[in-house]
């Protein structure tokens, strides 16, 4: 077993032409330097400037939505998206346990309670079929709102997360939200450039969140965005993320508790350059998937996760699923010791101390994947050496 993984590590290093291959690096060239330099020369480097406006307009167009509000990171985007969607303290919010902690954190910032749902082997995201069974068992509608019979709390929203860029079954998710009268707030942090049945992820619900962290498919350094077709929600989100400041020529007036979440112009300049390259990045990501398919041909006990049916994934993080749970940490050790940065999937939220008492359904598939998933280097490549 050891020899095959050492050989795989050596092949990955040859693919990238490096002695050490990080998990994911940003890709920059002269365009980023040009835009950021221009931004510095204007003197407008904080949360007001032409690049912020340009980035919001171009991002909205890219995802096929009417409005985008650029903020400091994806967690802030999800926090505000949930707030303007009507999530309040003591509400429950349905989400996968198999997610990055930002999903659960954003709910907690509002004083709301994460309610953990199992995922599908086909998508790695929320499984609508098992969710429906769970909701039929533990919920009831009261005056048009859904309540958890076991806790007495209102269930206000459902937050699907598109794991590693792979779209969730959004048709099933939308059906759940419609039938049970809950808000759909997509966590599309990882899925910029991914499509479910030719429609961009993040465009199915009332409002959604995207991340542009340094390890995402494109980056603004640190950054995120709220996207929506609802002009009223977009305006309110922008107001809240600008410290709820009322426009005035010279006075500082605020009409509620707000947040200093707006994306700086400097970051937006970087984002404008990166967004221009998204088609290239996606093509290179998909090429990398083909290269990995070739590299794992002779590997025993593992398969490469592929995009779900009727979807086009951005393949943000390349994902291996091991057949034998016993081997996961051994494989990780071999790859990292041989210069190929790899990592397990996130610790499921229900296993973290601060969320261990949150309501949850049976998380059989989540537990299975937690023991078997490995992410391997995913920086886009132009060709790669085989």
Coordinates of C-alpha atoms in Angstrom, one line a residue, residues 27-360:
X27 CA -2.9 32.3 -9.7
X28 CA -1.8 35.9 -10.5
X29 CA -0.2 37.7 -13.5
X30 CA 0.2 41.2 -14.8
X31 CA -3.5 42.0 -14.9
X32 CA -3.8 41.8 -11.1
X33 CA -0.7 44.0 -10.7
X34 CA -2.2 46.5 -13.1
X35 CA -5.5 46.8 -11.4
X36 CA -4.2 46.8 -7.8
X37 CA -1.5 49.4 -8.8
X38 CA -4.2 51.6 -10.4
X39 CA -6.3 51.3 -7.2
X40 CA -3.4 52.4 -5.0
X41 CA -2.7 55.4 -7.3
X42 CA -6.3 56.6 -6.9
X43 CA -6.0 56.7 -3.2
X44 CA -9.3 54.9 -2.7
X45 CA -8.2 51.7 -1.1
X46 CA -10.9 51.1 1.6
X47 CA -14.6 50.3 1.3
X48 CA -15.5 53.0 -1.2
X49 CA -14.2 53.1 -4.8
X50 CA -14.8 52.3 -8.4
X51 CA -13.5 48.8 -8.3
X52 CA -16.0 47.7 -5.6
X53 CA -18.8 48.9 -7.8
X54 CA -17.3 47.2 -10.9
X55 CA -16.7 44.0 -9.1
X56 CA -20.2 43.8 -7.8
X57 CA -21.7 44.5 -11.2
X58 CA -19.5 41.9 -13.0
X59 CA -20.0 39.3 -10.3
X60 CA -23.8 39.6 -10.5
X61 CA -23.6 39.2 -14.3
X62 CA -21.3 36.2 -14.0
X63 CA -23.7 34.3 -11.7
X64 CA -26.8 35.4 -13.5
X65 CA -28.3 37.5 -10.6
X66 CA -29.4 41.1 -10.4
X67 CA -27.4 42.2 -7.3
X68 CA -24.2 41.5 -5.6
X69 CA -22.9 43.0 -2.3
X70 CA -19.2 42.6 -1.8
X71 CA -18.0 42.0 1.8
X72 CA -14.9 41.1 3.7
X73 CA -15.3 37.3 3.7
X74 CA -17.7 34.5 3.0
X75 CA -18.7 34.1 6.6
X76 CA -19.8 37.7 6.8
X77 CA -21.7 37.2 3.6
X78 CA -23.6 34.2 5.0
X79 CA -24.2 36.0 8.4
X80 CA -25.9 38.9 6.7
X81 CA -27.7 36.7 4.1
X82 CA -29.3 34.8 7.0
X83 CA -30.2 38.0 8.9
X84 CA -31.9 39.6 5.9
X85 CA -33.7 36.4 5.1
X86 CA -35.4 36.7 8.6
X87 CA -33.4 34.3 10.8
X88 CA -33.7 35.4 14.4
X89 CA -32.4 34.3 17.8
X90 CA -33.6 30.8 18.9
X91 CA -34.6 29.9 15.4
X92 CA -33.2 26.6 14.0
X93 CA -31.4 26.5 10.7
X94 CA -31.1 23.3 8.8
X95 CA -27.6 22.6 7.4
X96 CA -25.2 19.8 6.7
X97 CA -23.0 18.6 9.5
X98 CA -20.4 17.9 6.8
X99 CA -19.4 21.6 6.1
X100 CA -16.8 24.2 6.9
X101 CA -17.4 25.7 10.3
X102 CA -18.3 29.1 8.8
X103 CA -21.8 27.7 8.0
X104 CA -22.5 26.9 11.6
X105 CA -20.7 30.0 12.9
X106 CA -22.8 32.4 10.8
X107 CA -26.0 30.9 12.2
X108 CA -24.6 31.2 15.7
X109 CA -23.8 34.9 15.3
X110 CA -27.5 35.5 15.1
X111 CA -28.3 33.5 18.3
X112 CA -29.9 30.9 16.1
X113 CA -29.3 27.1 16.4
X114 CA -27.8 24.8 13.8
X115 CA -29.8 21.7 13.0
X116 CA -27.6 19.1 11.3
X117 CA -28.7 17.1 8.3
X118 CA -27.1 14.1 6.6
X119 CA -25.6 14.2 3.1
X120 CA -25.7 12.2 -0.1
X121 CA -22.9 10.0 -1.4
X122 CA -23.8 11.4 -4.9
X123 CA -23.3 15.1 -4.1
X124 CA -21.5 15.3 -0.7
X125 CA -24.2 17.8 0.2
X126 CA -27.7 17.7 1.9
X127 CA -29.8 14.7 0.8
X128 CA -33.3 15.9 0.3
X129 CA -34.8 12.4 0.5
X130 CA -33.6 11.7 4.0
X131 CA -34.3 15.3 5.1
X132 CA -37.9 15.0 4.1
X133 CA -38.3 11.8 6.2
X134 CA -36.6 13.6 9.1
X135 CA -38.9 16.6 8.8
X136 CA -42.0 14.5 8.6
X137 CA -41.1 12.9 11.8
X138 CA -40.1 15.9 14.0
X139 CA -41.9 19.0 12.6
X140 CA -45.3 20.5 12.3
X141 CA -46.7 23.6 10.6
X142 CA -48.3 26.3 12.8
X143 CA -49.9 29.3 11.2
X144 CA -47.7 28.9 8.1
X145 CA -44.4 28.4 9.9
X146 CA -42.5 25.2 10.6
X147 CA -41.7 24.2 14.2
X148 CA -39.5 21.4 15.7
X149 CA -41.9 19.4 17.9
X150 CA -39.0 18.2 20.0
X151 CA -37.5 21.5 20.8
X152 CA -40.4 23.9 20.3
X153 CA -38.2 26.2 18.2
X154 CA -39.1 27.6 14.8
X155 CA -37.2 26.2 11.8
X156 CA -36.7 29.2 9.7
X157 CA -34.2 28.4 7.0
X158 CA -32.3 25.6 5.1
X159 CA -28.7 26.2 4.1
X160 CA -27.3 23.8 1.5
X161 CA -23.6 23.9 1.0
X162 CA -22.0 22.9 -2.3
X163 CA -19.2 20.8 -1.0
X164 CA -15.8 21.3 -2.8
X165 CA -17.8 23.0 -5.6
X166 CA -20.1 20.1 -6.4
X167 CA -23.8 21.2 -6.7
X168 CA -26.4 19.8 -4.3
X169 CA -29.7 18.4 -5.6
X170 CA -31.3 21.9 -5.8
X171 CA -34.5 20.7 -7.3
X172 CA -35.1 18.5 -4.3
X173 CA -33.9 21.2 -1.9
X174 CA -36.3 23.8 -3.5
X175 CA -39.2 21.3 -3.1
X176 CA -38.4 20.9 0.6
X177 CA -38.4 24.6 1.2
X178 CA -41.6 25.1 -0.7
X179 CA -43.4 22.2 1.0
X180 CA -42.3 23.1 4.5
X181 CA -42.3 26.9 4.1
X182 CA -38.7 27.6 5.0
X183 CA -36.3 30.1 3.5
X184 CA -33.6 28.8 1.1
X185 CA -30.2 30.5 1.8
X186 CA -27.4 28.9 -0.3
X187 CA -23.9 28.6 1.0
X188 CA -22.2 28.8 -2.3
X189 CA -18.8 29.8 -0.8
X190 CA -17.0 27.0 -2.7
X191 CA -19.0 26.9 -5.9
X192 CA -18.4 30.0 -8.0
X193 CA -18.5 28.7 -11.6
X194 CA -20.6 25.6 -10.8
X195 CA -24.0 24.9 -12.3
X196 CA -27.0 22.7 -11.5
X197 CA -29.0 22.0 -14.7
X198 CA -27.3 25.0 -16.4
X199 CA -28.2 27.4 -13.6
X200 CA -25.4 28.8 -11.4
X201 CA -25.3 27.7 -7.8
X202 CA -26.3 30.4 -5.4
X203 CA -29.2 31.5 -7.7
X204 CA -31.9 29.2 -6.5
X205 CA -32.9 30.8 -3.2
X206 CA -33.9 34.2 -2.0
X207 CA -30.3 35.1 -1.1
X208 CA -26.9 33.4 -1.1
X209 CA -23.2 33.8 -0.1
X210 CA -19.9 33.3 -1.9
X211 CA -16.3 33.3 -0.7
X212 CA -13.2 34.7 -2.3
X213 CA -10.6 33.5 0.2
X214 CA -7.1 33.0 -1.0
X215 CA -7.6 29.3 -1.5
X216 CA -10.8 29.6 -3.6
X217 CA -11.1 29.1 -7.4
X218 CA -10.6 32.9 -7.6
X219 CA -9.6 35.3 -4.9
X220 CA -9.8 38.9 -3.6
X221 CA -7.3 38.0 -0.9
X222 CA -10.0 37.9 1.8
X223 CA -13.5 38.6 0.6
X224 CA -17.0 37.4 0.0
X225 CA -20.3 38.4 -1.6
X226 CA -24.0 38.3 -1.0
X227 CA -26.1 37.7 -4.2
X228 CA -29.8 38.1 -4.7
X229 CA -32.4 39.1 -7.3
X230 CA -34.3 41.0 -4.6
X231 CA -33.5 44.7 -4.8
X232 CA -34.9 45.4 -1.3
X233 CA -32.8 42.6 0.3
X234 CA -29.7 43.8 -1.6
X235 CA -30.2 47.3 -0.4
X236 CA -30.7 46.2 3.2
X237 CA -27.6 43.9 3.0
X238 CA -25.5 46.8 1.7
X239 CA -26.8 49.1 4.5
X240 CA -26.1 46.6 7.2
X241 CA -22.6 45.9 6.0
X242 CA -21.8 49.6 5.9
X243 CA -22.4 49.9 9.7
X244 CA -26.0 50.8 9.0
X245 CA -24.9 54.4 8.2
X246 CA -27.5 56.8 6.9
X247 CA -26.2 58.7 3.9
X248 CA -25.3 62.3 4.9
X249 CA -22.8 64.8 3.5
X250 CA -20.8 65.0 6.7
X251 CA -22.6 63.5 9.8
X252 CA -22.3 60.0 11.1
X253 CA -25.8 58.7 11.7
X254 CA -26.8 55.1 12.1
X255 CA -30.3 53.6 12.4
X256 CA -29.6 50.2 13.8
X257 CA -26.7 47.9 14.8
X258 CA -24.7 47.4 11.7
X259 CA -21.5 45.6 10.7
X260 CA -18.2 46.9 9.2
X261 CA -18.2 44.2 6.5
X262 CA -17.8 46.0 3.2
X263 CA -15.0 44.8 0.9
X264 CA -12.1 47.3 0.5
X265 CA -11.6 48.7 -3.0
X266 CA -8.1 47.3 -3.0
X267 CA -9.4 43.7 -2.7
X268 CA -12.1 44.4 -5.3
X269 CA -9.4 45.5 -7.8
X270 CA -7.8 42.1 -7.4
X271 CA -11.2 40.5 -7.8
X272 CA -11.9 42.3 -11.0
X273 CA -8.8 40.8 -12.6
X274 CA -9.4 37.4 -11.2
X275 CA -13.1 37.3 -12.4
X276 CA -12.0 38.0 -15.9
X277 CA -10.1 34.6 -15.8
X278 CA -12.8 32.5 -14.4
X279 CA -13.5 30.6 -17.7
X280 CA -9.8 29.8 -17.9
X281 CA -9.6 28.7 -14.3
X282 CA -12.6 26.4 -14.7
X283 CA -11.2 24.8 -17.9
X284 CA -7.9 24.2 -16.1
X285 CA -9.7 22.7 -13.0
X286 CA -11.5 20.3 -15.3
X287 CA -8.3 19.4 -17.1
X288 CA -6.7 18.6 -13.7
X289 CA -9.6 16.2 -13.0
X290 CA -8.8 14.3 -16.2
X291 CA -5.1 14.2 -15.2
X292 CA -6.0 12.8 -11.8
X293 CA -8.2 10.2 -13.4
X294 CA -5.2 8.9 -15.3
X295 CA -2.9 9.0 -12.2
X296 CA -5.2 6.9 -10.0
X297 CA -5.9 4.2 -12.6
X298 CA -3.6 1.8 -10.9
X299 CA -4.3 2.8 -7.3
X300 CA -6.2 0.2 -5.3
X301 CA -9.0 1.0 -2.9
X302 CA -9.8 4.6 -3.9
X303 CA -11.8 6.5 -6.4
X304 CA -11.9 10.2 -7.5
X305 CA -15.1 12.0 -6.7
X306 CA -16.8 13.3 -9.9
X307 CA -19.5 15.9 -10.5
X308 CA -23.1 14.8 -9.9
X309 CA -25.4 14.1 -12.8
X310 CA -26.9 17.1 -14.6
X311 CA -24.2 19.4 -13.0
X312 CA -21.1 21.2 -14.0
X313 CA -18.7 21.5 -11.1
X314 CA -15.8 24.0 -10.7
X315 CA -13.9 21.1 -9.1
X316 CA -12.6 23.5 -6.4
X317 CA -10.9 20.8 -4.4
X318 CA -10.1 17.5 -5.9
X319 CA -11.5 14.7 -3.7
X320 CA -10.4 11.1 -3.2
X321 CA -12.7 8.6 -1.3
X322 CA -11.0 5.7 0.2
X323 CA -12.6 2.3 0.5
X324 CA -10.9 1.3 3.7
X325 CA -11.3 3.7 6.7
X326 CA -8.2 2.2 8.4
X327 CA -5.9 3.7 5.7
X328 CA -6.9 7.3 5.8
X329 CA -4.4 8.8 8.2
X330 CA -1.7 6.5 6.8
X331 CA -2.3 7.8 3.3
X332 CA -2.3 11.4 4.5
X333 CA 1.0 10.8 6.2
X334 CA 2.6 9.3 3.1
X335 CA 1.4 12.1 0.8
X336 CA 2.4 15.0 3.1
X337 CA 5.8 13.4 4.0
X338 CA 6.5 13.0 0.2
X339 CA 5.8 16.7 -0.6
X340 CA 2.1 16.5 -1.7
X341 CA 0.0 18.6 0.7
X342 CA -3.3 16.7 1.4
X343 CA -5.9 16.9 4.2
X344 CA -9.0 15.1 5.5
X345 CA -12.4 16.6 5.2
X346 CA -13.5 19.0 7.9
X347 CA -14.5 17.6 11.3
X348 CA -18.3 17.3 11.1
X349 CA -20.0 20.1 13.1
X350 CA -21.8 17.7 15.5
X351 CA -18.4 16.4 16.6
X352 CA -17.2 19.9 17.7
X353 CA -17.7 20.7 21.4
X354 CA -19.6 23.9 20.8
X355 CA -22.2 22.2 18.5
X356 CA -22.4 18.8 20.0
X357 CA -25.8 19.4 21.7
X358 CA -27.4 20.9 18.6
X359 CA -30.4 19.0 17.1
X360 CA -29.5 16.5 14.4

